[in-house]
Short mmCIF file of N, CA, C and O in Angstrom, two decimals:
data_model
loop_
_atom_site.label_atom_id
_atom_site.label_comp_id
_atom_site.label_asym_id
_atom_site.label_seq_id
_atom_site.Cartn_x
_atom_site.Cartn_y
_atom_site.Cartn_z
N LEU A 1 0.96 -1.39 0.07
CA LEU A 1 -0.55 -0.17 0.37
C LEU A 1 0.62 1.37 0.05
O LEU A 1 0.60 2.01 -1.04
N LEU A 2 1.94 1.53 0.52
CA LEU A 2 2.81 2.70 1.12
C LEU A 2 3.38 3.19 -0.76
O LEU A 2 3.84 3.52 -1.18
N GLY A 3 3.73 1.43 -1.32
CA GLY A 3 4.20 1.77 -2.66
C GLY A 3 2.68 2.41 -3.23
O GLY A 3 3.63 3.51 -4.73
N MET A 4 1.88 1.78 -3.40
CA MET A 4 1.07 3.04 -3.94
C MET A 4 0.22 4.07 -3.83
O MET A 4 0.39 4.89 -5.16
N HIS A 5 0.51 4.38 -2.00
CA HIS A 5 0.71 5.86 -1.66
C HIS A 5 1.63 6.54 -2.74
O HIS A 5 1.47 7.88 -3.24
N LEU A 6 2.72 5.89 -2.54
CA LEU A 6 4.14 6.71 -3.15
C LEU A 6 3.99 7.17 -4.51
O LEU A 6 4.12 8.63 -4.72
N GLY A 7 3.12 6.02 -5.22
CA GLY A 7 2.92 5.98 -6.81
C GLY A 7 2.18 7.01 -7.28
O GLY A 7 2.54 7.18 -8.63
N ILE A 8 1.91 7.33 -6.49
CA ILE A 8 0.00 8.24 -6.76
C ILE A 8 0.18 9.11 -6.65
O ILE A 8 0.20 10.52 -5.64
N ALA A 9 -0.04 10.62 -8.15
CA ALA A 9 0.19 12.05 -7.33
C ALA A 9 -1.37 12.65 -6.55
O ALA A 9 -2.39 11.97 -6.16
N GLY A 10 -0.90 12.74 -4.93
CA GLY A 10 -1.98 12.81 -4.69
C GLY A 10 -2.54 11.23 -3.33
O GLY A 10 -2.95 11.25 -1.82
N GLY A 11 -1.39 10.31 -3.05
CA GLY A 11 -1.38 9.34 -2.39
C GLY A 11 -2.74 8.40 -2.72
O GLY A 11 -3.66 9.46 -4.11
N LEU A 12 -2.85 7.74 -2.00
CA LEU A 12 -4.26 6.83 -1.99
C LEU A 12 -5.52 7.81 -1.50
O LEU A 12 -6.86 7.62 -2.64
N PRO A 13 -5.24 9.04 -0.66
CA PRO A 13 -6.45 9.68 -0.54
C PRO A 13 -7.21 10.42 -2.13
O PRO A 13 -7.98 10.96 -2.23
N ALA A 14 -6.56 11.32 -2.87
CA ALA A 14 -6.78 11.59 -4.13
C ALA A 14 -6.69 11.28 -4.94
O ALA A 14 -7.77 11.08 -5.30
N TYR A 15 -6.78 9.56 -4.61
CA TYR A 15 -7.17 8.34 -5.13
C TYR A 15 -8.50 7.99 -5.65
O TYR A 15 -9.23 8.14 -6.38
N ILE A 16 -8.54 7.78 -4.00
CA ILE A 16 -10.07 7.56 -4.32
C ILE A 16 -10.90 8.76 -4.27
O ILE A 16 -12.65 8.09 -4.31
N ARG A 17 -10.07 9.98 -4.11
CA ARG A 17 -11.62 10.82 -3.82
C ARG A 17 -11.22 11.08 -6.00
O ARG A 17 -12.81 11.97 -6.39
N ARG A 18 -10.51 10.76 -6.17
CA ARG A 18 -10.84 10.63 -8.02
C ARG A 18 -12.44 10.07 -8.65
O ARG A 18 -12.32 10.46 -8.99
N ALA A 19 -12.27 9.02 -7.73
CA ALA A 19 -12.57 8.11 -7.80
C ALA A 19 -13.90 7.53 -7.73
O ALA A 19 -15.03 7.11 -7.84
N LYS A 20 -14.65 8.59 -5.70
CA LYS A 20 -15.53 9.29 -6.77
C LYS A 20 -15.96 9.94 -6.95
O LYS A 20 -17.25 9.47 -6.99
N GLU A 21 -15.67 10.42 -6.86
CA GLU A 21 -15.68 11.30 -8.09
C GLU A 21 -16.78 11.57 -9.91
O GLU A 21 -17.53 11.81 -9.85
N LEU A 22 -15.58 10.31 -10.05
CA LEU A 22 -16.21 8.88 -11.38
C LEU A 22 -17.00 8.65 -11.15
O LEU A 22 -18.15 8.82 -12.07
N LEU A 23 -17.25 7.78 -10.37
CA LEU A 23 -18.35 7.16 -10.32
C LEU A 23 -20.15 8.10 -9.64
O LEU A 23 -20.74 7.56 -9.76
N LEU A 24 -19.63 9.14 -9.34
CA LEU A 24 -20.81 10.19 -8.78
C LEU A 24 -21.77 10.66 -10.85
O LEU A 24 -22.54 11.13 -10.70
N ALA A 25 -20.15 10.91 -11.51
CA ALA A 25 -20.49 11.53 -12.93
C ALA A 25 -21.56 10.30 -13.62
O ALA A 25 -22.18 10.59 -14.14
N SER A 26 -20.31 9.58 -13.20
CA SER A 26 -21.20 8.76 -14.32
C SER A 26 -23.48 8.08 -13.71
O SER A 26 -23.80 8.18 -14.15
N ARG A 27 -22.88 8.04 -12.43
CA ARG A 27 -24.39 7.20 -11.45
C ARG A 27 -24.83 9.23 -12.65
O ARG A 27 -26.30 9.32 -12.63
N GLU A 28 -24.76 10.53 -12.12
CA GLU A 28 -25.83 11.27 -12.60
C GLU A 28 -25.38 11.46 -14.13
O GLU A 28 -26.18 12.51 -14.71
N GLY A 29 -24.75 10.27 -14.80
CA GLY A 29 -24.98 10.71 -16.45
C GLY A 29 -24.35 11.61 -16.91
O GLY A 29 -24.14 11.92 -18.27
N THR A 30 -23.34 12.01 -16.53
CA THR A 30 -22.21 13.13 -17.42
C THR A 30 -20.95 12.81 -17.54
O THR A 30 -20.58 11.45 -17.19
N ASN A 31 -19.89 13.20 -18.51
CA ASN A 31 -19.26 12.71 -19.23
C ASN A 31 -18.24 13.44 -18.72
O ASN A 31 -17.83 15.12 -18.99
N PRO A 32 -17.36 12.99 -17.91
CA PRO A 32 -16.06 13.61 -17.05
C PRO A 32 -15.02 14.05 -18.59
O PRO A 32 -14.21 15.15 -17.76
N LEU A 33 -15.73 13.76 -19.58
CA LEU A 33 -13.89 13.98 -20.86
C LEU A 33 -14.92 15.30 -21.67
O LEU A 33 -14.59 14.90 -23.34
N GLN A 34 -16.08 15.80 -21.58
CA GLN A 34 -17.02 15.63 -22.44
C GLN A 34 -16.09 16.59 -22.75
O GLN A 34 -15.55 18.01 -22.11
N GLY A 35 -16.00 17.00 -24.30
CA GLY A 35 -15.67 18.68 -24.82
C GLY A 35 -13.37 17.87 -25.36
O GLY A 35 -13.08 18.76 -25.54
N TYR A 36 -13.65 16.96 -24.43
CA TYR A 36 -12.71 16.17 -24.78
C TYR A 36 -12.06 16.07 -26.79
O TYR A 36 -13.29 14.87 -26.62
N LYS A 37 -11.87 15.53 -27.71
CA LYS A 37 -11.36 15.65 -28.59
C LYS A 37 -10.40 14.72 -28.51
O LYS A 37 -8.65 15.87 -28.76
N PRO A 38 -10.26 13.96 -28.99
CA PRO A 38 -9.10 12.88 -29.08
C PRO A 38 -8.90 12.34 -30.16
O PRO A 38 -9.78 13.27 -31.20
N SER A 39 -6.97 12.54 -30.34
CA SER A 39 -6.53 13.19 -31.30
C SER A 39 -4.71 11.84 -31.80
O SER A 39 -4.82 11.57 -30.57
N VAL A 40 -4.96 11.58 -32.79
CA VAL A 40 -3.18 10.42 -33.07
C VAL A 40 -2.16 11.26 -32.67
O VAL A 40 -2.23 12.62 -33.28
N PRO A 41 -1.64 11.02 -31.67
CA PRO A 41 -0.42 11.65 -31.56
C PRO A 41 0.77 11.72 -32.89
O PRO A 41 0.69 10.82 -33.60
N CYS A 42 1.55 12.74 -33.07
CA CYS A 42 2.37 13.25 -33.76
C CYS A 42 3.58 12.02 -32.98
O CYS A 42 3.78 11.21 -32.16
N GLY A 43 4.43 11.19 -34.49
CA GLY A 43 5.12 9.76 -34.56
C GLY A 43 6.12 9.28 -35.58
O GLY A 43 6.15 10.71 -36.02
N HIS A 44 6.83 8.32 -35.15
CA HIS A 44 8.28 8.62 -36.66
C HIS A 44 7.17 7.18 -36.95
O HIS A 44 6.74 6.32 -36.51
N GLU A 45 7.40 6.79 -38.69
CA GLU A 45 6.74 5.76 -39.55
C GLU A 45 7.83 5.19 -40.03
O GLU A 45 9.39 5.21 -40.46
N LEU A 46 8.59 4.31 -39.29
CA LEU A 46 9.22 3.62 -38.81
C LEU A 46 9.81 1.97 -40.04
O LEU A 46 8.09 1.17 -40.23
N GLN A 47 10.17 1.80 -41.02
CA GLN A 47 10.75 1.35 -42.46
C GLN A 47 11.33 -0.55 -41.46
O GLN A 47 12.34 -0.43 -40.53
N LEU A 48 10.19 -1.78 -41.63
CA LEU A 48 10.57 -3.15 -40.69
C LEU A 48 12.23 -3.25 -40.79
O LEU A 48 11.94 -3.61 -42.34
N GLY A 49 13.28 -3.54 -40.25
CA GLY A 49 14.96 -3.76 -40.73
C GLY A 49 15.50 -2.69 -40.87
O GLY A 49 16.81 -3.19 -40.70
N SER A 50 14.94 -2.07 -40.82
CA SER A 50 15.88 -0.22 -40.83
C SER A 50 16.85 -0.40 -40.03
O SER A 50 16.55 -0.35 -38.79
N ASP A 51 17.88 0.28 -39.41
CA ASP A 51 18.72 1.01 -38.50
C ASP A 51 17.87 1.48 -36.88
O ASP A 51 17.71 1.15 -36.52
N ALA A 52 17.33 3.02 -37.88
CA ALA A 52 16.51 3.52 -36.95
C ALA A 52 15.00 2.60 -35.99
O ALA A 52 15.58 3.11 -35.10
N PHE A 53 14.93 1.97 -37.32
CA PHE A 53 13.69 0.70 -36.53
C PHE A 53 14.46 -0.62 -34.92
O PHE A 53 14.21 -0.22 -34.10
N PHE A 54 15.68 -0.84 -35.43
CA PHE A 54 15.70 -1.21 -35.00
C PHE A 54 16.41 -0.17 -33.15
O PHE A 54 16.77 -0.89 -32.17
N GLU A 55 17.19 0.70 -33.20
CA GLU A 55 17.04 1.38 -32.28
C GLU A 55 16.04 1.58 -32.16
O GLU A 55 16.29 1.55 -30.46
N HIS A 56 14.67 2.91 -31.98
CA HIS A 56 13.38 1.93 -31.34
C HIS A 56 13.30 0.91 -31.15
O HIS A 56 12.48 1.45 -29.85
N GLU A 57 13.57 -0.22 -31.09
CA GLU A 57 13.16 -1.36 -30.87
C GLU A 57 14.11 -1.17 -29.29
O GLU A 57 13.21 -2.29 -28.86
N LEU A 58 14.56 -1.28 -29.72
CA LEU A 58 16.06 -1.06 -27.95
C LEU A 58 15.40 -0.48 -27.56
O LEU A 58 16.00 -0.56 -26.29
N ILE A 59 15.16 1.68 -27.58
CA ILE A 59 14.74 1.68 -26.61
C ILE A 59 13.59 0.95 -26.27
O ILE A 59 13.09 1.50 -25.02
N GLY A 60 12.28 0.77 -26.91
CA GLY A 60 11.40 0.09 -26.26
C GLY A 60 11.69 -0.84 -25.27
O GLY A 60 10.30 -1.31 -24.12
N ALA A 61 12.06 -1.91 -25.87
CA ALA A 61 12.88 -2.84 -25.28
C ALA A 61 13.00 -2.60 -23.70
O ALA A 61 12.93 -3.18 -22.89
N THR A 62 13.85 -1.82 -23.37
CA THR A 62 14.87 -1.58 -22.66
C THR A 62 13.51 -0.99 -20.90
O THR A 62 13.21 -0.92 -20.18
N ALA A 63 12.53 0.26 -21.88
CA ALA A 63 11.34 0.77 -21.15
C ALA A 63 10.40 -0.54 -20.48
O ALA A 63 9.92 0.56 -20.11
N MET A 64 10.76 -1.66 -21.63
CA MET A 64 9.82 -2.84 -20.88
C MET A 64 10.02 -2.83 -19.74
O MET A 64 7.92 -2.95 -18.53
N CYS A 65 10.83 -2.79 -18.95
CA CYS A 65 10.34 -3.88 -17.94
C CYS A 65 9.89 -2.25 -16.48
O CYS A 65 9.64 -3.20 -15.51
N LYS A 66 9.73 -1.40 -17.16
CA LYS A 66 8.42 -0.60 -16.25
C LYS A 66 7.29 0.28 -17.18
O LYS A 66 6.71 0.58 -16.55
N ALA A 67 6.81 -1.29 -17.97
CA ALA A 67 6.20 -0.70 -18.27
C ALA A 67 5.03 -1.00 -17.77
O ALA A 67 4.81 -2.17 -17.22
N THR A 68 3.58 -0.63 -17.78
CA THR A 68 2.36 -1.08 -17.49
C THR A 68 1.84 -1.43 -18.65
O THR A 68 1.14 -0.85 -19.52
N PHE A 69 0.41 -2.73 -18.88
CA PHE A 69 -0.70 -2.70 -19.28
C PHE A 69 -2.06 -2.60 -18.79
O PHE A 69 -1.90 -3.46 -17.77
N VAL A 70 -2.91 -2.80 -19.84
CA VAL A 70 -4.30 -2.36 -19.00
C VAL A 70 -4.99 -2.27 -20.09
O VAL A 70 -4.99 -2.09 -20.81
N LEU A 71 -5.69 -4.20 -19.65
CA LEU A 71 -6.54 -3.77 -20.93
C LEU A 71 -8.57 -3.53 -19.90
O LEU A 71 -8.57 -4.65 -19.33
N VAL A 72 -8.96 -2.88 -20.88
CA VAL A 72 -10.09 -2.99 -19.95
C VAL A 72 -11.03 -3.31 -20.31
O VAL A 72 -11.49 -4.39 -21.41
N ALA A 73 -12.05 -3.97 -19.32
CA ALA A 73 -13.38 -5.40 -19.58
C ALA A 73 -14.67 -4.66 -20.43
O ALA A 73 -15.42 -3.66 -20.05
N GLY A 74 -14.99 -5.29 -21.10
CA GLY A 74 -15.62 -4.84 -22.00
C GLY A 74 -16.59 -4.17 -22.89
O GLY A 74 -16.30 -2.94 -21.59
N GLY A 75 -17.54 -4.48 -22.69
CA GLY A 75 -18.27 -3.13 -24.00
C GLY A 75 -17.96 -1.97 -24.92
O GLY A 75 -17.20 -1.89 -25.18
N LEU A 76 -19.05 -1.05 -24.91
CA LEU A 76 -18.52 -0.43 -25.80
C LEU A 76 -18.00 1.29 -25.45
O LEU A 76 -18.15 1.16 -24.22
N GLY A 77 -17.40 2.49 -25.51
CA GLY A 77 -17.07 2.97 -24.87
C GLY A 77 -17.80 4.57 -24.89
O GLY A 77 -17.91 5.52 -25.16
N GLU A 78 -19.53 4.31 -25.44
CA GLU A 78 -19.84 5.58 -25.86
C GLU A 78 -20.37 6.73 -23.93
O GLU A 78 -20.58 7.20 -24.66
N ARG A 79 -19.78 5.62 -23.27
CA ARG A 79 -20.04 6.36 -21.28
C ARG A 79 -19.26 7.66 -22.22
O ARG A 79 -18.95 8.96 -21.64
N LEU A 80 -17.68 6.93 -23.31
CA LEU A 80 -17.14 8.33 -23.02
C LEU A 80 -17.03 8.86 -24.22
O LEU A 80 -16.29 9.48 -24.60
N GLY A 81 -17.78 8.77 -24.47
CA GLY A 81 -18.28 9.74 -25.80
C GLY A 81 -17.69 8.96 -27.08
O GLY A 81 -17.80 9.94 -28.60
N TYR A 82 -17.71 7.61 -27.17
CA TYR A 82 -17.25 7.36 -28.76
C TYR A 82 -17.43 5.70 -28.48
O TYR A 82 -18.54 4.79 -27.56
N SER A 83 -18.42 6.14 -29.33
CA SER A 83 -19.14 4.92 -30.70
C SER A 83 -18.12 3.10 -30.79
O SER A 83 -18.80 2.77 -31.49
N GLY A 84 -17.31 2.93 -30.78
CA GLY A 84 -17.16 1.86 -30.83
C GLY A 84 -16.09 0.81 -29.26
O GLY A 84 -16.47 1.55 -28.25
N VAL A 85 -15.42 -0.14 -29.47
CA VAL A 85 -15.55 -0.91 -28.75
C VAL A 85 -13.92 0.02 -27.65
O VAL A 85 -13.14 0.77 -27.86
N LYS A 86 -14.34 0.45 -26.24
CA LYS A 86 -12.48 0.94 -26.33
C LYS A 86 -11.56 0.98 -25.99
O LYS A 86 -10.53 1.39 -25.77
N VAL A 87 -11.47 -0.74 -26.15
CA VAL A 87 -9.21 -1.43 -26.51
C VAL A 87 -9.36 -0.61 -27.75
O VAL A 87 -8.61 -0.36 -28.45
N SER A 88 -10.41 0.55 -28.74
CA SER A 88 -9.83 0.81 -29.56
C SER A 88 -10.06 2.24 -29.84
O SER A 88 -9.00 2.72 -31.10
N LEU A 89 -9.89 2.49 -28.93
CA LEU A 89 -10.36 4.55 -28.46
C LEU A 89 -8.11 4.77 -28.93
O LEU A 89 -6.90 3.93 -28.60
N PRO A 90 -7.78 6.06 -29.27
CA PRO A 90 -6.73 6.15 -30.20
C PRO A 90 -5.83 6.54 -28.55
O PRO A 90 -6.07 6.99 -27.25
#
């Protein structure tokens, strides 16, 4: 718990406060992302097998030990203002 508390902006009390605010917004049918316009970030187009590809792959592989992946469970993203499945959000 201490690790979680130290790793969250504002600690666990702030996390719980934000969770309660989001649950209340959900119950009231309000969209906390109202007005948010999703966009595709700028990036690099890499050719498979190129030197640049392998350089970026090494950077990514090195960072993987610090990465976390979350798969959201089921349903569409209509509450988020998105018409597709949540895992396809840009």
